[in-house]
Amino acid sequence: MFAGSSWLSLVIWVPIAAGAVVLATGSDRNAGLARVLALIGALAGFAVSLPLYTQFDTLQAGMQFVEIAPWIETFKVTYHLGVDGISVLFILLTSFTTVLVVIAGWKVIEKRVAQYMAAFLFMSGLMNGVFAALDAVLFYVFWEAMLIPMFLIIGVWGGPNRVYAAVKFFLYTLLGSLLMLVAFIYLYSKVGTFEILDFHRLPLTMNEQIFIFIAFFMAFAVKVPMWPVHTWLPDAHVEAPTGGSVVLAAIMLKMGAYGFLRLSLPITPDASHALSGVMITLSLIAVVYIGLVALVQADMKKLIAYSSISHMGFVTLGMFIFNAYGVEGALVQMISHGFISAALFLCVGVLYDRMHSRMIADYGGVANRMPKFAAFFVLFAMANSGLPATSGFVGEFMVIMGAIKVNFWYAVLAAITLIFGAAYTLWMVKRVVFGAVANDHVEQLDDISAREFLVLGLLAVAVLAMGLYPLPFTEVMHHSVSNLLSHVAQSKL
Amino acid sequence: MTFVTPNLIPALSEIFVLIMASLILVVDVFLSNRNRYISYALTQLTLLGAAWITISSGSTDVVYTFNGMFVGDVMANMLKMMTYLAVSAMLVYSRSYIQLRNLFTGEFFVLVLFAMLGMMVMISASHFLTLYLGLELLSLSLYSLVALQRDSAQATEAAMKYFVLGALASGLLLYGMSMIYGATGSLEISKVAAAIQHGDGGRTVLAFGLVFIVAGLAFKLGVVPFHMWIPDVYQGAPTAVTLFIGSAPKIAAFAFVMRLLAEGLNGLVHDWQGMLIIMAVLSMAIGNLAAIAQTNIKRMLAYSTISHMGFLLLGILSGTLNGYSSSMFYVLAYVLMSLGSFGMILLLSRKGFEAENLDDFKGLNQRKPWYAFMLLLIMFSMAGVPPTVGFYAKLSVLQAALSAGYLWLVVFAVLMSVIGAFYYLRIIKLMYFDAPLDQAPIESQPDSSMLISLNGMAVLALGILPQPLMALCAYSIQKSLL
C-alpha cells in the first residue's frame, strides 16, 4: 500500500540538507538569511512529516512506510526505515519542536547564528532517524551522531558552566551507548544481520537476556534519565541555551524510553519480566524522590529538569507493568511531556532573555507586568501538575490505572507524585508570577512579543487538544502496542 | 652455469622508485635553492608513476619472484597504493612548513622516497630477510629524517632515542627469526608456515623465537610495553616528519604483522594470540590514560596512536580472515585521520611558530571555521563517533574480536574508548567553546587547504558509505591469504 513512498527518508534528509544550506551562509553578516533559511527548512521538515500521520493506517500493527536498501554488505547492514504506532508520533513531535526552536531562537541568538540553526536542523533529521531506523547499526549511527550537535549547542551557546555540562553530557551518554553497541554486535554474531526485527525473533537464554538487558539499560536509562544515572540532566539543562533545553526535554529524553520499547522489551522479554521489579522500583524512586528534590530547587530550569526526571519515571513505570494502559499511558505521557516541558523551558527562556536570571528569588509579581505571559505560564504549570483537561492528565491517569491492576501500592506511590508535582510547579508559579512586583527589574519587564506569543500559543493549543480529545493520539498507537505486548508475553527461552 | 632472469613484474614499482630516488639525488645537486621545487615535483611524479605501475602491473593472483623472496598479491598492491597516497598527502601538507624551516632540501625528498621503498619491500616481502631489509631501509631513513633539523637539540635527542631503541628492536626481531630458522630450516615465509603446519621443529624453540618476533613487531607498531619511543619521537621530530612517521609506516607495520604472524606463523596462532591480547589491553589502557595528561598536541596524538594500535591488534588477534580485513580497514582509516590531524598542526604553524600546544587550538572556530569543522570531524572519527569512518573501524575490529569469543576484551575496549573520547572532546572544546589566544591570521596555501578539506570530507564520506573500502579490504585479504 505504501510501497515506494519515501516520506521517512524525507523527514530525515530534508532537515539535514537544510542544515547544510544554512551552514553555508557562513558568518554573522548573513544572520538574517540564515534565520529565514532555517525557518523554511524546519517548516519543510514539518510538512514532509505530516503525511506520516495522514496516511498512517491505524488498523495495522506492523511497520509502515518501509524503505529498505543495501548499505554495508560486509556486515549485512541495510538502510532500513519504517514506523509503527509507537514511533510515528515522535517523528511528528520532533519536526514540530524544531519549528518552535527555530522561532524561539530568532532574536535571542546573536553570535554564530548559522551554526546554531544548522545544529538544530541536523539534530532534527538525526532524531527522526533514530525513531525511523529498523537496522541496529543505522539506529546506532543516528543515536550517536545526534550527540555531536547537542554537545556543540550546550558548549558554544550555553551558560557559564557549559564546558563541564557539555562534556559530562557527552561522556555519560557515550558510555551507555557503547555498551549497547556491544550488545548489538553480540546479537549480530547470533543472527547474522543487524535487523532489529530479526533480533526480536531471536531465541536467547536467560543469562544472555540479562546481559543484553543490562547493556541496553545502560544506554537507555542514562538517556531517559532514570535515577540514579540522572545527574547529567540538571547540569545539561541549566547550561544549555533555551532551544537546547527544549530539544533535550521534549525529544532526547524520549529516545531512552523509546529504546526500551523498541529494543529492550521485545529482544529480552524474559529478562524484562524478571527485572521489572527493579525497573519499577527505580521508576518510583524517580517519581517520588526526584519530585521532592524538585521542590527545593531555587533555579527554575533546574526545577523543570528535575520535574522532567520525575515525569519520565512515570513513563518507565508504565512500560514495565506490561499492560496496555501502562504502555499507552507511557506513550501519551511522553508526547504530552514533550509539549509541556518544551513550553515550560520556553517560558523560562522568555524570562531569562529579559532578566538574565533563572533564580526564582529574583522574580515576583511578573503577572502585573506580563499578563499574557502569566496566563501561558500558569496554563503550562497546571498541565505539568496533571490538571484534567490538559495533556498531562491523560498519560498519568492511564499509567495509574495500569499500575493499580498490577499492584495497589505502585498506584498509590505514583499518585503521590500528582501532589508533589502540583506542589513544586505551582509553588514556583506563585513565587514568580503572583504577588506584588518584587523589584525594579521586574517593574521594567515587557510582555511577550508576537513571536513568543505564537510559539507558546501553538504549544497551548497542543496541550489542550491532547487533554480534551486524546483519541487521535491513542488510536494511532493502539494496535502496535497490543502487538508489542503480545510479543513480550511470549517467552523466548 | 645458467642465469635465469627473475620475473621483474611484481617488483617493477620498487625498481622505479629506486631509480627515481637515485635520480633525484643526482638532479638535486645541480639545482639552486630557487629551483628546489623541481625535486618536490619529481618526488610527486615518482609517486604518481609508481601508482600507475602498481595498477597496470598488478594481478589478482599471488605471484612469487626472486626465488620466493618477494611476492605480489592484491593485499600488497592495495597497501602500496595507500602508501603512495599517504606519502603524497604528507608532502603536500609539509611543503610550506619545511620551506620555512630550511628543510626543503633534496635530502628530505630522497630520504622520504627511500623510506617509502623500505615500506614497499616490507609490504611485498615473502622471506624473513627481505622483510628485515625493508624494515631497516625504512628505519634508517626515518632516523635520519628525525634528525634532519640538526640544530634542534630536541630533534637530535629524539633521533638518538629512536635509533637506539629501534636498533635493539631490530636485534630482537633478527634473533627471533634465527630461532625460527633453527626450528624450521627455512627463512621463506610459506615454507616456514608449511613446516610449522607439518609439526616440524621443537615447539619450545618456535615459541621462544615467536616471543622475540612479537617483541620486535610490537616495537615497530608502537604498542605497550614497547611504546616508549613514540611520545618522544613524535614530539621531538619536526612536525612534517612526525606526520610521515604517524601515517604511511603504520600501513607497512600492518603488512609486516600480516606477513609474519598471519602468513608465516599462522600455526602458532594460539601462542601469539595471548601475547597480542596483553599488548592490546595495555596499549588501550596506557595510551588513553596517558593522553589525558598531555598539553602538547603532538605528544597527545602519540599516545592516541598507541591506543589506536591497541585497537588494531583486536582484529589481528582474532586470527580470522574477517579479523585481518577489519584490521586492514582500521589501519587505513587511522592513516586517514592521522594525516588530517598532523596536517592541521602543519597548517596552523607559521614561520617561527609551532602550533603544537593544545592552547594554540583555542577559538579556531572563530579564526577559521572551516578548518575547525574539518578537525572536528577528524577528532570525532578518532573517538569513534558516527557518522565518521572511525566508528566503522572500531565496529569492525570489535565485531572480529567478539566473534573470536573475546567478549570481555570488547567490553574493556569500549570502556577505554570512552576515556579516549575525553581528550578528543577537549580539542573540540578548545576550538569551539574557548576564545582564541592567538589572533594572528592563518595563512594557508591553496594546495594544503584543499587537501585538508578533501581529508576531512573523506573521513565523513567513508563514514556515510564505508562499504567500498570495507569490501576492498575483505577482497584483498581473501585473495592474498588462503
PDB file of N, CA, C and O in Angstrom, chain B residues 365-398:
ATOM      1  N   ASN B 365      37.439  27.960  15.835  1.00  0.00           N
ATOM      2  CA  ASN B 365      36.165  28.159  15.147  1.00  0.00           C
ATOM      3  C   ASN B 365      35.934  29.631  14.828  1.00  0.00           C
ATOM      4  O   ASN B 365      35.232  29.964  13.876  1.00  0.00           O
ATOM      5  N   GLN B 366      36.508  30.518  15.618  1.00  0.00           N
ATOM      6  CA  GLN B 366      36.326  31.937  15.311  1.00  0.00           C
ATOM      7  C   GLN B 366      37.361  32.422  14.309  1.00  0.00           C
ATOM      8  O   GLN B 366      37.118  33.353  13.554  1.00  0.00           O
ATOM      9  N   ARG B 367      38.523  31.777  14.316  1.00  0.00           N
ATOM     10  CA  ARG B 367      39.572  32.229  13.392  1.00  0.00           C
ATOM     11  C   ARG B 367      39.360  31.649  12.004  1.00  0.00           C
ATOM     12  O   ARG B 367      39.568  32.330  11.005  1.00  0.00           O
ATOM     13  N   LYS B 368      39.010  30.387  11.937  1.00  0.00           N
ATOM     14  CA  LYS B 368      38.890  29.706  10.638  1.00  0.00           C
ATOM     15  C   LYS B 368      37.859  28.588  10.796  1.00  0.00           C
ATOM     16  O   LYS B 368      38.224  27.432  11.041  1.00  0.00           O
ATOM     17  N   PRO B 369      36.569  28.916  10.665  1.00  0.00           N
ATOM     18  CA  PRO B 369      35.524  27.919  10.955  1.00  0.00           C
ATOM     19  C   PRO B 369      35.654  26.633  10.143  1.00  0.00           C
ATOM     20  O   PRO B 369      35.399  25.547  10.649  1.00  0.00           O
ATOM     21  N   TRP B 370      36.094  26.753   8.896  1.00  0.00           N
ATOM     22  CA  TRP B 370      36.152  25.560   8.054  1.00  0.00           C
ATOM     23  C   TRP B 370      37.185  24.572   8.562  1.00  0.00           C
ATOM     24  O   TRP B 370      36.945  23.374   8.648  1.00  0.00           O
ATOM     25  N   TYR B 371      38.378  25.090   8.930  1.00  0.00           N
ATOM     26  CA  TYR B 371      39.420  24.224   9.486  1.00  0.00           C
ATOM     27  C   TYR B 371      38.910  23.570  10.767  1.00  0.00           C
ATOM     28  O   TYR B 371      39.148  22.392  11.007  1.00  0.00           O
ATOM     29  N   ALA B 372      38.241  24.383  11.594  1.00  0.00           N
ATOM     30  CA  ALA B 372      37.747  23.844  12.863  1.00  0.00           C
ATOM     31  C   ALA B 372      36.784  22.694  12.586  1.00  0.00           C
ATOM     32  O   ALA B 372      36.833  21.662  13.246  1.00  0.00           O
ATOM     33  N   PHE B 373      35.935  22.886  11.587  1.00  0.00           N
ATOM     34  CA  PHE B 373      34.954  21.843  11.258  1.00  0.00           C
ATOM     35  C   PHE B 373      35.658  20.575  10.784  1.00  0.00           C
ATOM     36  O   PHE B 373      35.297  19.454  11.160  1.00  0.00           O
ATOM     37  N   MET B 374      36.703  20.747   9.972  1.00  0.00           N
ATOM     38  CA  MET B 374      37.431  19.575   9.483  1.00  0.00           C
ATOM     39  C   MET B 374      38.083  18.832  10.647  1.00  0.00           C
ATOM     40  O   MET B 374      38.023  17.604  10.739  1.00  0.00           O
ATOM     41  N   LEU B 375      38.702  19.594  11.564  1.00  0.00           N
ATOM     42  CA  LEU B 375      39.348  18.930  12.690  1.00  0.00           C
ATOM     43  C   LEU B 375      38.307  18.303  13.610  1.00  0.00           C
ATOM     44  O   LEU B 375      38.551  17.258  14.217  1.00  0.00           O
ATOM     45  N   LEU B 376      37.134  18.928  13.688  1.00  0.00           N
ATOM     46  CA  LEU B 376      36.036  18.351  14.473  1.00  0.00           C
ATOM     47  C   LEU B 376      35.681  16.961  13.940  1.00  0.00           C
ATOM     48  O   LEU B 376      35.564  16.001  14.694  1.00  0.00           O
ATOM     49  N   LEU B 377      35.557  16.877  12.609  1.00  0.00           N
ATOM     50  CA  LEU B 377      35.231  15.578  12.015  1.00  0.00           C
ATOM     51  C   LEU B 377      36.312  14.557  12.331  1.00  0.00           C
ATOM     52  O   LEU B 377      36.032  13.415  12.701  1.00  0.00           O
ATOM     53  N   ILE B 378      37.577  14.992  12.211  1.00  0.00           N
ATOM     54  CA  ILE B 378      38.676  14.053  12.416  1.00  0.00           C
ATOM     55  C   ILE B 378      38.724  13.606  13.872  1.00  0.00           C
ATOM     56  O   ILE B 378      38.940  12.429  14.168  1.00  0.00           O
ATOM     57  N   MET B 379      38.491  14.546  14.792  1.00  0.00           N
ATOM     58  CA  MET B 379      38.543  14.183  16.216  1.00  0.00           C
ATOM     59  C   MET B 379      37.398  13.238  16.582  1.00  0.00           C
ATOM     60  O   MET B 379      37.594  12.273  17.316  1.00  0.00           O
ATOM     61  N   PHE B 380      36.203  13.513  16.075  1.00  0.00           N
ATOM     62  CA  PHE B 380      35.100  12.597  16.360  1.00  0.00           C
ATOM     63  C   PHE B 380      35.379  11.226  15.740  1.00  0.00           C
ATOM     64  O   PHE B 380      35.000  10.195  16.287  1.00  0.00           O
ATOM     65  N   SER B 381      36.056  11.233  14.605  1.00  0.00           N
ATOM     66  CA  SER B 381      36.399   9.970  13.977  1.00  0.00           C
ATOM     67  C   SER B 381      37.394   9.209  14.843  1.00  0.00           C
ATOM     68  O   SER B 381      37.274   7.996  15.038  1.00  0.00           O
ATOM     69  N   MET B 382      38.374   9.914  15.396  1.00  0.00           N
ATOM     70  CA  MET B 382      39.341   9.261  16.288  1.00  0.00           C
ATOM     71  C   MET B 382      38.615   8.677  17.499  1.00  0.00           C
ATOM     72  O   MET B 382      38.978   7.615  17.999  1.00  0.00           O
ATOM     73  N   ALA B 383      37.611   9.417  17.986  1.00  0.00           N
ATOM     74  CA  ALA B 383      36.878   8.935  19.152  1.00  0.00           C
ATOM     75  C   ALA B 383      35.924   7.809  18.775  1.00  0.00           C
ATOM     76  O   ALA B 383      35.374   7.156  19.651  1.00  0.00           O
ATOM     77  N   GLY B 384      35.712   7.616  17.479  1.00  0.00           N
ATOM     78  CA  GLY B 384      34.845   6.524  17.037  1.00  0.00           C
ATOM     79  C   GLY B 384      33.369   6.867  17.106  1.00  0.00           C
ATOM     80  O   GLY B 384      32.544   6.003  17.357  1.00  0.00           O
ATOM     81  N   VAL B 385      33.054   8.143  16.874  1.00  0.00           N
ATOM     82  CA  VAL B 385      31.653   8.545  16.912  1.00  0.00           C
ATOM     83  C   VAL B 385      31.131   8.606  15.476  1.00  0.00           C
ATOM     84  O   VAL B 385      31.763   9.216  14.629  1.00  0.00           O
ATOM     85  N   PRO B 386      29.995   7.960  15.182  1.00  0.00           N
ATOM     86  CA  PRO B 386      29.455   8.064  13.837  1.00  0.00           C
ATOM     87  C   PRO B 386      28.910   9.451  13.594  1.00  0.00           C
ATOM     88  O   PRO B 386      28.632  10.138  14.576  1.00  0.00           O
ATOM     89  N   PRO B 387      28.694   9.891  12.402  1.00  0.00           N
ATOM     90  CA  PRO B 387      28.926   9.219  11.136  1.00  0.00           C
ATOM     91  C   PRO B 387      30.316   9.518  10.576  1.00  0.00           C
ATOM     92  O   PRO B 387      30.454  10.270   9.626  1.00  0.00           O
ATOM     93  N   THR B 388      31.341   8.943  11.143  1.00  0.00           N
ATOM     94  CA  THR B 388      32.687   9.126  10.614  1.00  0.00           C
ATOM     95  C   THR B 388      33.304   7.744  10.446  1.00  0.00           C
ATOM     96  O   THR B 388      32.820   6.768  11.005  1.00  0.00           O
ATOM     97  N   VAL B 389      34.411   7.713   9.712  1.00  0.00           N
ATOM     98  CA  VAL B 389      34.987   6.420   9.360  1.00  0.00           C
ATOM     99  C   VAL B 389      35.514   5.698  10.599  1.00  0.00           C
ATOM    100  O   VAL B 389      35.506   4.468  10.678  1.00  0.00           O
ATOM    101  N   GLY B 390      35.939   6.463  11.600  1.00  0.00           N
ATOM    102  CA  GLY B 390      36.486   5.861  12.816  1.00  0.00           C
ATOM    103  C   GLY B 390      35.500   4.935  13.501  1.00  0.00           C
ATOM    104  O   GLY B 390      35.895   3.945  14.115  1.00  0.00           O
ATOM    105  N   PHE B 391      34.230   5.250  13.383  1.00  0.00           N
ATOM    106  CA  PHE B 391      33.218   4.395  14.003  1.00  0.00           C
ATOM    107  C   PHE B 391      33.206   3.012  13.375  1.00  0.00           C
ATOM    108  O   PHE B 391      33.194   1.996  14.068  1.00  0.00           O
ATOM    109  N   TYR B 392      33.241   2.954  12.048  1.00  0.00           N
ATOM    110  CA  TYR B 392      33.179   1.647  11.389  1.00  0.00           C
ATOM    111  C   TYR B 392      34.455   0.864  11.623  1.00  0.00           C
ATOM    112  O   TYR B 392      34.435  -0.367  11.698  1.00  0.00           O
ATOM    113  N   ALA B 393      35.579   1.603  11.738  1.00  0.00           N
ATOM    114  CA  ALA B 393      36.828   0.930  12.041  1.00  0.00           C
ATOM    115  C   ALA B 393      36.702   0.231  13.390  1.00  0.00           C
ATOM    116  O   ALA B 393      37.039  -0.950  13.527  1.00  0.00           O
ATOM    117  N   LYS B 394      36.182   0.956  14.386  1.00  0.00           N
ATOM    118  CA  LYS B 394      36.024   0.355  15.714  1.00  0.00           C
ATOM    119  C   LYS B 394      35.005  -0.780  15.642  1.00  0.00           C
ATOM    120  O   LYS B 394      35.231  -1.858  16.183  1.00  0.00           O
ATOM    121  N   LEU B 395      33.884  -0.513  14.970  1.00  0.00           N
ATOM    122  CA  LEU B 395      32.836  -1.533  14.864  1.00  0.00           C
ATOM    123  C   LEU B 395      33.401  -2.825  14.303  1.00  0.00           C
ATOM    124  O   LEU B 395      33.152  -3.916  14.828  1.00  0.00           O
ATOM    125  N   SER B 396      34.226  -2.717  13.235  1.00  0.00           N
ATOM    126  CA  SER B 396      34.647  -3.961  12.604  1.00  0.00           C
ATOM    127  C   SER B 396      35.670  -4.699  13.451  1.00  0.00           C
ATOM    128  O   SER B 396      35.614  -5.920  13.525  1.00  0.00           O
ATOM    129  N   VAL B 397      36.587  -3.989  14.114  1.00  0.00           N
ATOM    130  CA  VAL B 397      37.528  -4.755  14.953  1.00  0.00           C
ATOM    131  C   VAL B 397      36.811  -5.320  16.175  1.00  0.00           C
ATOM    132  O   VAL B 397      37.115  -6.440  16.612  1.00  0.00           O
ATOM    133  N   LEU B 398      35.862  -4.588  16.729  1.00  0.00           N
ATOM    134  CA  LEU B 398      35.133  -5.123  17.882  1.00  0.00           C
ATOM    135  C   LEU B 398      34.352  -6.365  17.475  1.00  0.00           C
ATOM    136  O   LEU B 398      34.304  -7.360  18.198  1.00  0.00           O
TER     137      LEU B 398
END
